[in-house]
Short mmCIF file of N, CA and C in Angstrom, two decimals:
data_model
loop_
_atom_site.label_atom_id
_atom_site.label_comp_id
_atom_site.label_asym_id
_atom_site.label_seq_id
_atom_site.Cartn_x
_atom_site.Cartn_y
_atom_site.Cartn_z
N UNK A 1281 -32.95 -79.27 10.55
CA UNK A 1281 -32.20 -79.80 11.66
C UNK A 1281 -31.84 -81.26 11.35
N UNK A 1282 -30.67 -81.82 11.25
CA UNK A 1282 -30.44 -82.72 11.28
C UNK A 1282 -30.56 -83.73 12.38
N UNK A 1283 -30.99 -85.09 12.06
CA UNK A 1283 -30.69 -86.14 13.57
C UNK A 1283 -29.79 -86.55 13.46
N UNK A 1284 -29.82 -87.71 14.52
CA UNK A 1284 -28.36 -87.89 15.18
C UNK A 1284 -27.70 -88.45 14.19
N UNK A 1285 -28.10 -89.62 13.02
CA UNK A 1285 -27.18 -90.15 12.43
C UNK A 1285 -26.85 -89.41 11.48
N UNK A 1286 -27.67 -88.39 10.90
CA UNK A 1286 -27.19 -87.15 9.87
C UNK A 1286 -26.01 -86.63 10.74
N UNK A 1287 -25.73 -86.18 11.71
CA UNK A 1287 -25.02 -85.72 12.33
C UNK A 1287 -23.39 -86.54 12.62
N UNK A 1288 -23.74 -88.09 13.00
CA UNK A 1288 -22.54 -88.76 13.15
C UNK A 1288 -21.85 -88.63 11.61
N UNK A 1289 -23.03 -89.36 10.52
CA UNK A 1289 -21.90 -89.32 9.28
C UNK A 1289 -21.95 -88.06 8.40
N UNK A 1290 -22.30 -86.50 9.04
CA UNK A 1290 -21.45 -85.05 8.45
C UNK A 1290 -20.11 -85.21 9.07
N UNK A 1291 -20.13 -86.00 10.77
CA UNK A 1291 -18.98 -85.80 11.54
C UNK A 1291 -17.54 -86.24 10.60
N UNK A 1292 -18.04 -87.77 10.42
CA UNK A 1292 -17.72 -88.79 9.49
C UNK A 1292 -17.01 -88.21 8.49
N UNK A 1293 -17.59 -87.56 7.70
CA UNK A 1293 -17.76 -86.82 6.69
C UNK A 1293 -15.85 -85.80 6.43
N UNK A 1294 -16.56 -85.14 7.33
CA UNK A 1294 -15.53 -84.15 7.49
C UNK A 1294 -14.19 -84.64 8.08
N UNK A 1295 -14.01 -85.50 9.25
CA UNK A 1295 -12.81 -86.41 9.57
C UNK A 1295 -12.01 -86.79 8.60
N UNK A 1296 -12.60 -87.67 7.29
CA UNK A 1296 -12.20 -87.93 6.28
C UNK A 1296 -11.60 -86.89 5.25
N UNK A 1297 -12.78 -85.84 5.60
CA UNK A 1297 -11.95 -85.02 3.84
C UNK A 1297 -10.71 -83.97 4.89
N UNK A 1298 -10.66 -83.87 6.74
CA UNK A 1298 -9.08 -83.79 7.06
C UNK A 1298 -8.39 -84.66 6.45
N UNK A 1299 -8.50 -85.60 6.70
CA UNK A 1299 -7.42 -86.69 6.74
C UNK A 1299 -7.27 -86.57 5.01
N UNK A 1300 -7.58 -86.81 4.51
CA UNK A 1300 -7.46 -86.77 2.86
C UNK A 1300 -6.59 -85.75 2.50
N UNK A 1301 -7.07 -84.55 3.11
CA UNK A 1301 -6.61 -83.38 2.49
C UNK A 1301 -5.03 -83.05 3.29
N UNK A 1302 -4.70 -83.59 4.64
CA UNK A 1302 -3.20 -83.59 5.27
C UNK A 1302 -2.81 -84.30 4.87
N UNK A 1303 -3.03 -85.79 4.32
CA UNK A 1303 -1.90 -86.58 3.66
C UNK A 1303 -1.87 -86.52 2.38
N UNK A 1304 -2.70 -85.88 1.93
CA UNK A 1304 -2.30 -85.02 -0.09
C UNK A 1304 -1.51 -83.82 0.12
N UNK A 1305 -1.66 -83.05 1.18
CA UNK A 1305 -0.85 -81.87 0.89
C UNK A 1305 0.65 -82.38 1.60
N UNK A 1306 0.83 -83.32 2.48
CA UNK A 1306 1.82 -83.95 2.76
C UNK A 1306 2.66 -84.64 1.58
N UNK A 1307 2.30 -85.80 0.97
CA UNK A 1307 2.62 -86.30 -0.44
C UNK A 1307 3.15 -85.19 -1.05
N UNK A 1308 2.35 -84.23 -1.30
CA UNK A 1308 2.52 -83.46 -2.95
C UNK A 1308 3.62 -82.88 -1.80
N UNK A 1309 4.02 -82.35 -1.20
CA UNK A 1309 5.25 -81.81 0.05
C UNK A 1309 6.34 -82.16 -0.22
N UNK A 1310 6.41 -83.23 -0.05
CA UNK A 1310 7.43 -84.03 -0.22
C UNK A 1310 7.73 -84.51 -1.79
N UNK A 1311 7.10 -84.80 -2.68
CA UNK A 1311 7.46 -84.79 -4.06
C UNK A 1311 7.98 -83.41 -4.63
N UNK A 1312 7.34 -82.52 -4.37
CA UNK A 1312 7.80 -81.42 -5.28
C UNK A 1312 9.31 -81.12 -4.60
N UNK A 1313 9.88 -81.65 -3.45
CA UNK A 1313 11.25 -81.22 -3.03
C UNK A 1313 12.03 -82.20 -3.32
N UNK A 1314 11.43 -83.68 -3.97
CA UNK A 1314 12.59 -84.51 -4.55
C UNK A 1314 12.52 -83.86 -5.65
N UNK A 1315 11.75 -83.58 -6.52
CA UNK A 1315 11.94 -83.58 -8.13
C UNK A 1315 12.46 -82.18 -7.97
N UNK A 1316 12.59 -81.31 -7.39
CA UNK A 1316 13.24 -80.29 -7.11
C UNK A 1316 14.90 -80.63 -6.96
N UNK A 1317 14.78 -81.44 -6.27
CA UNK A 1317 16.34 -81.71 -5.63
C UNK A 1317 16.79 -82.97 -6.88
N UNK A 1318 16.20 -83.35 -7.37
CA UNK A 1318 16.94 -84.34 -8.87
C UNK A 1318 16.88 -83.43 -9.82
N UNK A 1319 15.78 -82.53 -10.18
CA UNK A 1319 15.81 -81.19 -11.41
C UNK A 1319 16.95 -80.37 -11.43
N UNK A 1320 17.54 -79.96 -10.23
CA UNK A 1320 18.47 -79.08 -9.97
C UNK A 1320 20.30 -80.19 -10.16
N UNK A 1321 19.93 -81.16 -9.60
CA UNK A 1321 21.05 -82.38 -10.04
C UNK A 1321 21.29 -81.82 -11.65
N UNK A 1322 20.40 -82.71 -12.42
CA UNK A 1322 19.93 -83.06 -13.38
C UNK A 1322 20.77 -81.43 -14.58
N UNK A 1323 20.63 -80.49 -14.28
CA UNK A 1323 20.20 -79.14 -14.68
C UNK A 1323 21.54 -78.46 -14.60
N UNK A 1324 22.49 -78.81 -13.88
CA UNK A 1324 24.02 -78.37 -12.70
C UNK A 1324 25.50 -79.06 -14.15
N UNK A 1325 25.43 -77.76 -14.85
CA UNK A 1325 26.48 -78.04 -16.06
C UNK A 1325 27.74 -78.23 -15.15
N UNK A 1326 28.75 -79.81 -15.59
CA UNK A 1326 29.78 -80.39 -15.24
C UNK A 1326 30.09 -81.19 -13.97
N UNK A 1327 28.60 -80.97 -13.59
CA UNK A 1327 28.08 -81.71 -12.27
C UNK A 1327 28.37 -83.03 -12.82
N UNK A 1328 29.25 -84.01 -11.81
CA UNK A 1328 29.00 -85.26 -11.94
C UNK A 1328 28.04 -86.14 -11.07
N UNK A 1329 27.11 -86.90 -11.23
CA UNK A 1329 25.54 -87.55 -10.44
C UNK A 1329 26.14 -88.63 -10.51
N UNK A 1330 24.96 -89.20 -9.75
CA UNK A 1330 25.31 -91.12 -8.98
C UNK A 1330 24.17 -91.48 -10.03
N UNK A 1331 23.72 -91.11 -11.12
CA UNK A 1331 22.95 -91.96 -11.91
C UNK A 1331 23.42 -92.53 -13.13
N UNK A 1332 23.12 -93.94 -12.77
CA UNK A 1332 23.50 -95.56 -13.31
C UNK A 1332 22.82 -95.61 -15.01
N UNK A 1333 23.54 -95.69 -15.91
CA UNK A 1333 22.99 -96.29 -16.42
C UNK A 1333 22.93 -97.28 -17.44
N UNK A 1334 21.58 -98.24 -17.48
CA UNK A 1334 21.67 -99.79 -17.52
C UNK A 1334 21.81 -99.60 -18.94
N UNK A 1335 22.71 -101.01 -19.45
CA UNK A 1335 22.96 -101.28 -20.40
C UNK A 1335 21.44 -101.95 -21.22
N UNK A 1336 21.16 -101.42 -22.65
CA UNK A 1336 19.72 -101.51 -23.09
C UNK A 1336 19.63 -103.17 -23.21
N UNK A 1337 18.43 -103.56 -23.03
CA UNK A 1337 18.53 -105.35 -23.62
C UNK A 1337 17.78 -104.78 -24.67
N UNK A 1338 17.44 -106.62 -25.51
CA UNK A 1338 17.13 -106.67 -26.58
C UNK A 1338 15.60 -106.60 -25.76
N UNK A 1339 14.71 -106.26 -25.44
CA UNK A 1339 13.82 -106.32 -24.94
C UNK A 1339 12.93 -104.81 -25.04
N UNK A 1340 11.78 -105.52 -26.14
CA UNK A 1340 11.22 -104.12 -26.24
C UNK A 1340 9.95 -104.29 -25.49
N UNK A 1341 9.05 -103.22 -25.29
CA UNK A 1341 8.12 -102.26 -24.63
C UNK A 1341 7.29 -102.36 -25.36
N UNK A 1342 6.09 -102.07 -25.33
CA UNK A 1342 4.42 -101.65 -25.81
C UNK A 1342 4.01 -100.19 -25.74
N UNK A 1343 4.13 -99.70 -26.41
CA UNK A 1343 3.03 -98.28 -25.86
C UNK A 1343 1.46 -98.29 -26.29
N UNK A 1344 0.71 -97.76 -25.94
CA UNK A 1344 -0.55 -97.87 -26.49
C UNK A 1344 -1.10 -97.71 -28.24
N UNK A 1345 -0.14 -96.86 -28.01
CA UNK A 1345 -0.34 -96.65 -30.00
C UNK A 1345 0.03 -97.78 -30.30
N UNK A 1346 0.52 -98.92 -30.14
CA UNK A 1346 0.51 -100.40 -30.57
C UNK A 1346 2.33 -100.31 -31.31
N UNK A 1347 3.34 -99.28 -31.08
CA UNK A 1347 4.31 -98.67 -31.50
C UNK A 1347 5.61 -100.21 -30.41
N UNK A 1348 6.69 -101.06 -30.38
CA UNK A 1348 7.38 -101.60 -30.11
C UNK A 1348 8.39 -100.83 -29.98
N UNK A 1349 9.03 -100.03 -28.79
CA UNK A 1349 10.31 -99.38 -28.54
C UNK A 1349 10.88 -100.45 -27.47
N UNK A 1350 12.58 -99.66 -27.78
CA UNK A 1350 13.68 -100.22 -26.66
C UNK A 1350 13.20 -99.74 -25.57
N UNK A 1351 14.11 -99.83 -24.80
CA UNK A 1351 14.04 -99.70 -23.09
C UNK A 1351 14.12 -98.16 -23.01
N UNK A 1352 15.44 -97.39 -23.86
CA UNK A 1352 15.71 -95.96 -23.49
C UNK A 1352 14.29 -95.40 -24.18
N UNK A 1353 13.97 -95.38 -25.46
CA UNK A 1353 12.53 -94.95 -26.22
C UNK A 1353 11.09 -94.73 -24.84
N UNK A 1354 11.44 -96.00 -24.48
CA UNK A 1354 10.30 -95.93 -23.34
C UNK A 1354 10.06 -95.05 -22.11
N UNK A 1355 11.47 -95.49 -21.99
CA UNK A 1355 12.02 -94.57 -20.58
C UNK A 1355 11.68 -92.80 -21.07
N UNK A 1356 12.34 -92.77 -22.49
CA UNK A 1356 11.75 -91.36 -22.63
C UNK A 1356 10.54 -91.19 -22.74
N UNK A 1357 9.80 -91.81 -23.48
CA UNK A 1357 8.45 -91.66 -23.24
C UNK A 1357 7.61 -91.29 -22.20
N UNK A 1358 8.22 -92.22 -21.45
CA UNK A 1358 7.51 -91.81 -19.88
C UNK A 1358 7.88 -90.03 -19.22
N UNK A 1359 9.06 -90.16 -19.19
CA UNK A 1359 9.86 -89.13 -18.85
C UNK A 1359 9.32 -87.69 -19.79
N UNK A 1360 9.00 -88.15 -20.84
CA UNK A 1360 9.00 -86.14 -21.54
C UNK A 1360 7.44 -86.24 -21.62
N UNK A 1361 6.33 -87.09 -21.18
CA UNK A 1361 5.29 -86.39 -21.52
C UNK A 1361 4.45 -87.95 -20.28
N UNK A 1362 3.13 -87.61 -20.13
CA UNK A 1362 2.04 -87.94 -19.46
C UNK A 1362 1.66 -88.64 -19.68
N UNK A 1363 1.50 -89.97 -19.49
CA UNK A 1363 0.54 -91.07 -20.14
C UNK A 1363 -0.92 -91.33 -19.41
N UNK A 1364 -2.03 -90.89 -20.35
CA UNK A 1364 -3.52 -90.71 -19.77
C UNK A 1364 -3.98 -92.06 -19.69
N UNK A 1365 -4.77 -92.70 -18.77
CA UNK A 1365 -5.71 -93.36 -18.90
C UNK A 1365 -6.95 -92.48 -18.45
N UNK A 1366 -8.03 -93.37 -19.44
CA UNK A 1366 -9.40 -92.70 -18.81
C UNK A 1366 -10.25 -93.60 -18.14
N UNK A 1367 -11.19 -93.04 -17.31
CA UNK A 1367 -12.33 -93.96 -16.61
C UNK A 1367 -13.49 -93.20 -16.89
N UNK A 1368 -14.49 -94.49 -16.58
CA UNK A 1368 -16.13 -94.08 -16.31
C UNK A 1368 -16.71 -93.20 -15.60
N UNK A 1369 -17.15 -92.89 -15.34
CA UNK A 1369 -17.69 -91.65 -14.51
C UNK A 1369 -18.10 -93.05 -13.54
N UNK A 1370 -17.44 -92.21 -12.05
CA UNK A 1370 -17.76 -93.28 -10.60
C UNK A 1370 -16.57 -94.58 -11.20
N UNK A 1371 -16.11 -94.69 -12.22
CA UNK A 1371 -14.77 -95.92 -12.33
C UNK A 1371 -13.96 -95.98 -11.88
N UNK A 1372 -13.66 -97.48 -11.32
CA UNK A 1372 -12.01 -97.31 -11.11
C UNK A 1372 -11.79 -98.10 -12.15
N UNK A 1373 -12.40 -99.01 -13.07
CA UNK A 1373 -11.85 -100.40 -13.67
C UNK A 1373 -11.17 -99.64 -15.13
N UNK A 1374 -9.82 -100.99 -15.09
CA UNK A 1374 -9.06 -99.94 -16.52
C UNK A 1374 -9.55 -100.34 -17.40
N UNK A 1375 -9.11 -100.10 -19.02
CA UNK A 1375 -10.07 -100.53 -20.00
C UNK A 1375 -8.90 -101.33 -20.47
N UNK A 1376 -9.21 -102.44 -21.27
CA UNK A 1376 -8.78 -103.78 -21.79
C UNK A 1376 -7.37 -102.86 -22.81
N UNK A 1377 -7.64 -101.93 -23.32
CA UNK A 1377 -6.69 -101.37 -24.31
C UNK A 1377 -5.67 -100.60 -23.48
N UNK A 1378 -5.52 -100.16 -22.24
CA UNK A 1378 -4.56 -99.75 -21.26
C UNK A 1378 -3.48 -101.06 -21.28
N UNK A 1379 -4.04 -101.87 -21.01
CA UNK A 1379 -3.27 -103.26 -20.63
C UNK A 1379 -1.62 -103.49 -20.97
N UNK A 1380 -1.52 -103.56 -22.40
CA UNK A 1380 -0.76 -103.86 -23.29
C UNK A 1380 0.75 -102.68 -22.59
N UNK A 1381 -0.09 -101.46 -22.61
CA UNK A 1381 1.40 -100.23 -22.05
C UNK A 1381 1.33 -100.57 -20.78
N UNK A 1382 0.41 -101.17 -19.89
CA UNK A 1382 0.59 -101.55 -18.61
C UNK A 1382 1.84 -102.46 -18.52
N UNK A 1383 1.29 -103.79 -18.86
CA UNK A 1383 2.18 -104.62 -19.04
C UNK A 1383 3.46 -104.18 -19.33
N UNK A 1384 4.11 -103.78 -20.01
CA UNK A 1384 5.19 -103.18 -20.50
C UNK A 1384 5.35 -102.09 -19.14
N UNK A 1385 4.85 -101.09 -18.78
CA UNK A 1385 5.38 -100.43 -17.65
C UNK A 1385 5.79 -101.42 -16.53
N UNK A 1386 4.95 -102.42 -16.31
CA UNK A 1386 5.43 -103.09 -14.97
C UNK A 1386 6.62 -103.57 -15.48
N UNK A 1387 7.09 -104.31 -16.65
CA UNK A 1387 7.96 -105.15 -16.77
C UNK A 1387 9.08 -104.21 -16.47
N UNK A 1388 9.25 -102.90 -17.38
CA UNK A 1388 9.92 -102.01 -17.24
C UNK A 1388 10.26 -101.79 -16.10
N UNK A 1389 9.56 -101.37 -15.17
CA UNK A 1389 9.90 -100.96 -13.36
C UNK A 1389 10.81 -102.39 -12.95
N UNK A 1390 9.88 -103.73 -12.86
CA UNK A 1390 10.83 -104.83 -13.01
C UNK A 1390 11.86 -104.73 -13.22
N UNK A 1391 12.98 -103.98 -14.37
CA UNK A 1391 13.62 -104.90 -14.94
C UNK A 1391 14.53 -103.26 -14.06
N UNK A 1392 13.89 -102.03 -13.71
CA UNK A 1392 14.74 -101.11 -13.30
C UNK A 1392 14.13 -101.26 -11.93
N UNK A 1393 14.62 -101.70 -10.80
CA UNK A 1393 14.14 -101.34 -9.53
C UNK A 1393 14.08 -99.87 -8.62
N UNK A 1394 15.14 -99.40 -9.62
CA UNK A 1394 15.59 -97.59 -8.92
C UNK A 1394 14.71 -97.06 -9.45
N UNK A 1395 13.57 -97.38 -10.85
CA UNK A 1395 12.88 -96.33 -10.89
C UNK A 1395 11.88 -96.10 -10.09
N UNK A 1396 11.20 -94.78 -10.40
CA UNK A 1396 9.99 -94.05 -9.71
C UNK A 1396 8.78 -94.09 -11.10
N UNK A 1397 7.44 -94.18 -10.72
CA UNK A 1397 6.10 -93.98 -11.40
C UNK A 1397 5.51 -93.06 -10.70
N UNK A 1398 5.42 -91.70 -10.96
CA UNK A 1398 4.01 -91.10 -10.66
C UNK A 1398 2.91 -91.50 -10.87
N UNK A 1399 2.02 -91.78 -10.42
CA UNK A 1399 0.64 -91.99 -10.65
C UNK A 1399 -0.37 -91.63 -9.86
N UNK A 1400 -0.88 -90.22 -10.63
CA UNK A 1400 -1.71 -88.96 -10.36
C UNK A 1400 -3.08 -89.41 -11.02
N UNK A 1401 -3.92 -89.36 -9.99
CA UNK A 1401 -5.50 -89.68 -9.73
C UNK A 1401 -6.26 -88.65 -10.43
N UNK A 1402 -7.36 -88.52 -10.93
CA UNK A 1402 -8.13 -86.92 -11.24
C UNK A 1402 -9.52 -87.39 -11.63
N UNK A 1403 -10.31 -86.33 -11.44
CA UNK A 1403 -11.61 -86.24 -11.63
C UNK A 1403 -12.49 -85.52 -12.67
N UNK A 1404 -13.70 -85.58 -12.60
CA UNK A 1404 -14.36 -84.56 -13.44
C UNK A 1404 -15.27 -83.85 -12.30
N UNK A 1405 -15.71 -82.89 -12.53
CA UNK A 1405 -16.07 -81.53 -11.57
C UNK A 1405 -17.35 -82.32 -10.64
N UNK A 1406 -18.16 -83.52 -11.11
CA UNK A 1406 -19.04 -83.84 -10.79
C UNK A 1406 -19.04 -84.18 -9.71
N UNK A 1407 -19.82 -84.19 -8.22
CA UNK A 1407 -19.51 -84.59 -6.45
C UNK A 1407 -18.62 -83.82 -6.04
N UNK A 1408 -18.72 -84.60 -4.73
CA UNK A 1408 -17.98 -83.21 -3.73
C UNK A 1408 -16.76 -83.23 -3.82
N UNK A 1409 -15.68 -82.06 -3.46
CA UNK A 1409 -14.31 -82.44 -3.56
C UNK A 1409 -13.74 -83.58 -2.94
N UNK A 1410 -14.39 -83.99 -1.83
CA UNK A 1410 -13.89 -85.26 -0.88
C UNK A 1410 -14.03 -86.47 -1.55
N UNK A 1411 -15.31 -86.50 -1.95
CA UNK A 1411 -15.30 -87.97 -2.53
C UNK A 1411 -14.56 -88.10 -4.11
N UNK A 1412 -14.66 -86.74 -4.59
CA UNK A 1412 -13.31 -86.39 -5.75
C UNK A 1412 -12.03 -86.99 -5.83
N UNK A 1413 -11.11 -86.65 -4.37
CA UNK A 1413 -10.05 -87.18 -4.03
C UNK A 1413 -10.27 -88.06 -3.78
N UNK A 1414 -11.02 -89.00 -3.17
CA UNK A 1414 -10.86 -90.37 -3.05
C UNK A 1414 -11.09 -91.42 -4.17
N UNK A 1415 -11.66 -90.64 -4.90
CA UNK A 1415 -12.22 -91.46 -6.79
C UNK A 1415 -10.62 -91.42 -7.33
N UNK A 1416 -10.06 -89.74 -6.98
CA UNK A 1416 -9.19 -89.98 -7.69
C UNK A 1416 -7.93 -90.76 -7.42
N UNK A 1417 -7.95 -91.20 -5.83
CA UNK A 1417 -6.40 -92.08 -5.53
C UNK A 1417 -6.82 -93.68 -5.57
N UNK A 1418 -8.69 -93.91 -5.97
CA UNK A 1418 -8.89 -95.26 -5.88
C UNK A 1418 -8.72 -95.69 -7.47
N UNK A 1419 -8.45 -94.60 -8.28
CA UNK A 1419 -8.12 -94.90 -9.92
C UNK A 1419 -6.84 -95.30 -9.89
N UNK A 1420 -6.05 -94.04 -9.37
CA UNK A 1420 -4.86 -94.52 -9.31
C UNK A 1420 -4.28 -95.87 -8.86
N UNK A 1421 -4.88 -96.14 -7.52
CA UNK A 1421 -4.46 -97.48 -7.00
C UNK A 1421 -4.54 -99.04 -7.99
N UNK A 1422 -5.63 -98.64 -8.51
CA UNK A 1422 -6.24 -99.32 -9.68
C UNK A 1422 -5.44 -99.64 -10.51
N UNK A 1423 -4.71 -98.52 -10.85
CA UNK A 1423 -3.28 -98.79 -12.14
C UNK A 1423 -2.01 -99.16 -10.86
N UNK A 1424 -1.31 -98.76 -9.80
CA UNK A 1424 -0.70 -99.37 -8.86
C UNK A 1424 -0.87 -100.83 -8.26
N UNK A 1425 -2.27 -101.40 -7.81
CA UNK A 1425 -2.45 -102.06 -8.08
C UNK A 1425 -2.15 -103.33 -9.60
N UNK A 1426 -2.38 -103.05 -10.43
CA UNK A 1426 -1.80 -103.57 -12.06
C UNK A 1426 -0.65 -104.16 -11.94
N UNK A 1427 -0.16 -102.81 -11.91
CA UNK A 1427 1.55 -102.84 -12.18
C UNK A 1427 1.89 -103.90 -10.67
N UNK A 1428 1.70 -103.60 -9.54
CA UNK A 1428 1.85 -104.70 -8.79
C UNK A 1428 1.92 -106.21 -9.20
N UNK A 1429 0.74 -106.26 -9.19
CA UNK A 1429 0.23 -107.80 -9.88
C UNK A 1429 1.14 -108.35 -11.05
N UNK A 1430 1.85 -107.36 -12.11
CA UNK A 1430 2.39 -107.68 -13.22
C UNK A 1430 4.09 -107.63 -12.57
N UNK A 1431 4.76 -107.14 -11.67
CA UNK A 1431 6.14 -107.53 -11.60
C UNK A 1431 6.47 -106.30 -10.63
N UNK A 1432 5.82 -105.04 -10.45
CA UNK A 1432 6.22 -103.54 -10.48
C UNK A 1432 6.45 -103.76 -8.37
N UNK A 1433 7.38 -103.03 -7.84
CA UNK A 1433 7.15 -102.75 -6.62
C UNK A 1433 6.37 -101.90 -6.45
N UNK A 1434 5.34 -102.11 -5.40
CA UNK A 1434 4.88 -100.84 -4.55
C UNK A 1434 5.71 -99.59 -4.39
N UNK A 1435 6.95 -100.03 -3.37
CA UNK A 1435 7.37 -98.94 -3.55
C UNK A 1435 8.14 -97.95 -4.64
N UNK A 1436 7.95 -98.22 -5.94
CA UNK A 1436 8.81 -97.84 -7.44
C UNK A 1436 7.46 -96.84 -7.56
N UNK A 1437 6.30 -96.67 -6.92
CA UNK A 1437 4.92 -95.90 -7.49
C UNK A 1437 4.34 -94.58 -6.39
N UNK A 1438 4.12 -93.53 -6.70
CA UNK A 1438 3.82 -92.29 -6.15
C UNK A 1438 3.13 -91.97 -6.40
N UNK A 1439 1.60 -92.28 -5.68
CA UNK A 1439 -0.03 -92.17 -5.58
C UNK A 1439 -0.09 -90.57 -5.36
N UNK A 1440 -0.81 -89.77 -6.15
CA UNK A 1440 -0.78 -88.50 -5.57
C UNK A 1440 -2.93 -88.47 -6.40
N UNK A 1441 -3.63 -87.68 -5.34
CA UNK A 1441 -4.79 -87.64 -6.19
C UNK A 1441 -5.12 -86.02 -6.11
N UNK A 1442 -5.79 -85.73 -7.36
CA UNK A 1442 -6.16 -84.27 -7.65
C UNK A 1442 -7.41 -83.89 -7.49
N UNK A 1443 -8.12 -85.17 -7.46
CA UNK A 1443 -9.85 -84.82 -7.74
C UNK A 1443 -9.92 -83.89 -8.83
N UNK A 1444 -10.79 -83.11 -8.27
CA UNK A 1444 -11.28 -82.67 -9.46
C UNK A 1444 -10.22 -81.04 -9.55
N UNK A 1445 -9.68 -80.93 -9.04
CA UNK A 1445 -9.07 -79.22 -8.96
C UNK A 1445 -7.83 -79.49 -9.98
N UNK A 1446 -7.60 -80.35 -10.85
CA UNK A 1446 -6.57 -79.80 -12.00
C UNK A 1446 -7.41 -80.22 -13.52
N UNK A 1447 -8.44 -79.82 -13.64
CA UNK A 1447 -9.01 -79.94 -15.63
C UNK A 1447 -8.60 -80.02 -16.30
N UNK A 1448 -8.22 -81.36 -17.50
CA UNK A 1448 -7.43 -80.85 -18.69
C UNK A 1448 -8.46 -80.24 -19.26
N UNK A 1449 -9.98 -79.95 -19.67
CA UNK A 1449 -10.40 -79.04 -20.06
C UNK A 1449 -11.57 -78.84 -19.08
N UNK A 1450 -11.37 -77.49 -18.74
CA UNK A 1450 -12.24 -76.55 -17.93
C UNK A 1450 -13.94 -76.35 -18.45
N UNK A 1451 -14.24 -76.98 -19.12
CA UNK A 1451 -15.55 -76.61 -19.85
C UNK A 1451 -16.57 -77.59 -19.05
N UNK A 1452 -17.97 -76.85 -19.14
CA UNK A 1452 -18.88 -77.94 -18.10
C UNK A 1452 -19.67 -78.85 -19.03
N UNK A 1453 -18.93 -79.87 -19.58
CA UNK A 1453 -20.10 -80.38 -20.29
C UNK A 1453 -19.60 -82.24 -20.12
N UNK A 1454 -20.08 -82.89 -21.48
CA UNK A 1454 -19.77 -84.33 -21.04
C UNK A 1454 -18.60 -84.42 -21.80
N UNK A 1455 -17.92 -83.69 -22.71
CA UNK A 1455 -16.91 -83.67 -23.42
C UNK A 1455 -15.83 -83.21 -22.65
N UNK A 1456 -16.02 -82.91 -21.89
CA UNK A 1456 -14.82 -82.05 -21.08
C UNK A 1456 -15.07 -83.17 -19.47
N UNK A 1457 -15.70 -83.30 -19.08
CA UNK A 1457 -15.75 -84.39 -18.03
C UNK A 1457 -15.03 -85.94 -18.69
N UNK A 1458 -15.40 -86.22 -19.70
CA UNK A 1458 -14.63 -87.43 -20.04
C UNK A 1458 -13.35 -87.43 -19.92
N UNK A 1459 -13.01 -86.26 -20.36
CA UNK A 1459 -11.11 -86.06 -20.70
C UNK A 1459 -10.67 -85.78 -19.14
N UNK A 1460 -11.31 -84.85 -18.46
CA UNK A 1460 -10.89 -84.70 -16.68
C UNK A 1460 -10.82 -86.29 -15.52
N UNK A 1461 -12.05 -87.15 -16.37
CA UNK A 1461 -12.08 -88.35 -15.81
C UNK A 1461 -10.85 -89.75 -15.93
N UNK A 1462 -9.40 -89.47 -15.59
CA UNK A 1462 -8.42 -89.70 -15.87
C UNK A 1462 -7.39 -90.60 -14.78
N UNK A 1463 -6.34 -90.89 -15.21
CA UNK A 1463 -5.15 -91.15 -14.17
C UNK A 1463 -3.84 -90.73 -15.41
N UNK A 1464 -3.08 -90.33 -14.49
CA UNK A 1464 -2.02 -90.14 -15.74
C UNK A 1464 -0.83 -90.43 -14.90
N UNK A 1465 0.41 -91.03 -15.51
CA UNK A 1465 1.26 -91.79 -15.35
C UNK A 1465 2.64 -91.30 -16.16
N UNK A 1466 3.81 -91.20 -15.46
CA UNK A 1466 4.84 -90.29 -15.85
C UNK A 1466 6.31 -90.51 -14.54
N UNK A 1467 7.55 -90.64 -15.39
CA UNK A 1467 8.58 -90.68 -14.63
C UNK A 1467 9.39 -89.33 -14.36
#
């Protein structure tokens, strides 16, 4: 039998992982019907679109592989594949070697104000799903946060968290929790 304050913070408890779980399935709602509705743009042979685009500067980018691209290089980068960061188990703090492609993403958003950043939160299987999702949108914020601080708008960034329900590898061990323990970042 629980007492009373076991009782207020299960109440507690559960209030939160509503609220968590209506404004994630809200978010992810609403994203999958823009990128739906720009995919289908995007996809529409002889279609002519309202998308601009900027003339390249001499101004190159960082990626983590320590690699110096233009503006379009980057932009694809972002665009055809995922950029991982990892954390500590219970982390939000980024690691000193993120920095460098950070930097360079904010400047980037900077220098394009129309763009968009996904930045998808995730976990490793370890704790409850609730406090999962919240590890995983306080990682994210973590890199939103960054990019803030470095030039990036708030609103150019799309916090979405997974906790622990998307694995890049499904296996229960510490090798497979490291790689799930993530944020990944993508236009």
């Amino acid at each position: 039998m629980m007492n009373q304050g076991q009782q207020r913070v299960y109440e507690m408890n559960k209030i939160l992982s509503t609220l968590l779980l209506t404004s994630f399935i809200i978010t992810l709602g609403g994203c999958s019907k823009d990128h739906e509705e720009a995919t289908s743009k995007l996809n529409t042979p002889g279609q002519k679109t309202s998308f601009k685009k900027k003339k390249s500067s001499a101004t190159t980018y960082a990626l983590m592989d320590d690699s110096s691209v233009s503006s379009t290089d980057f932009y694809n980068s972002f665009s055809n594949s995922k950029h991982t960061y990892l954390f500590t188990i219970n982390g939000t703090q980024l690691e000193s070697s993120y920095l460098k492609e950070l930097d360079s993403l904010s400047e980037y958003l900077k220098q394009h104000p129309e763009q968009k950043v996904h930045i998808d939160g995730f976990t490793c299987e370890l704790g409850s799903s609730e406090y999962n999702i919240a590890l995983g949108y306080r990682r994210a914020q973590s890199i939103v946060t960054y990019l803030e601080e470095h030039g990036a708008s708030k609103d150019q960034c799309i916090i979405v968290s997974y906790g622990k329900e998307k694995p890049v590898d499904r296996n229960h061990n510490e090798s497979a929790w490291i790689k799930n323990r993530r944020v990944e970042a993508y236009f």
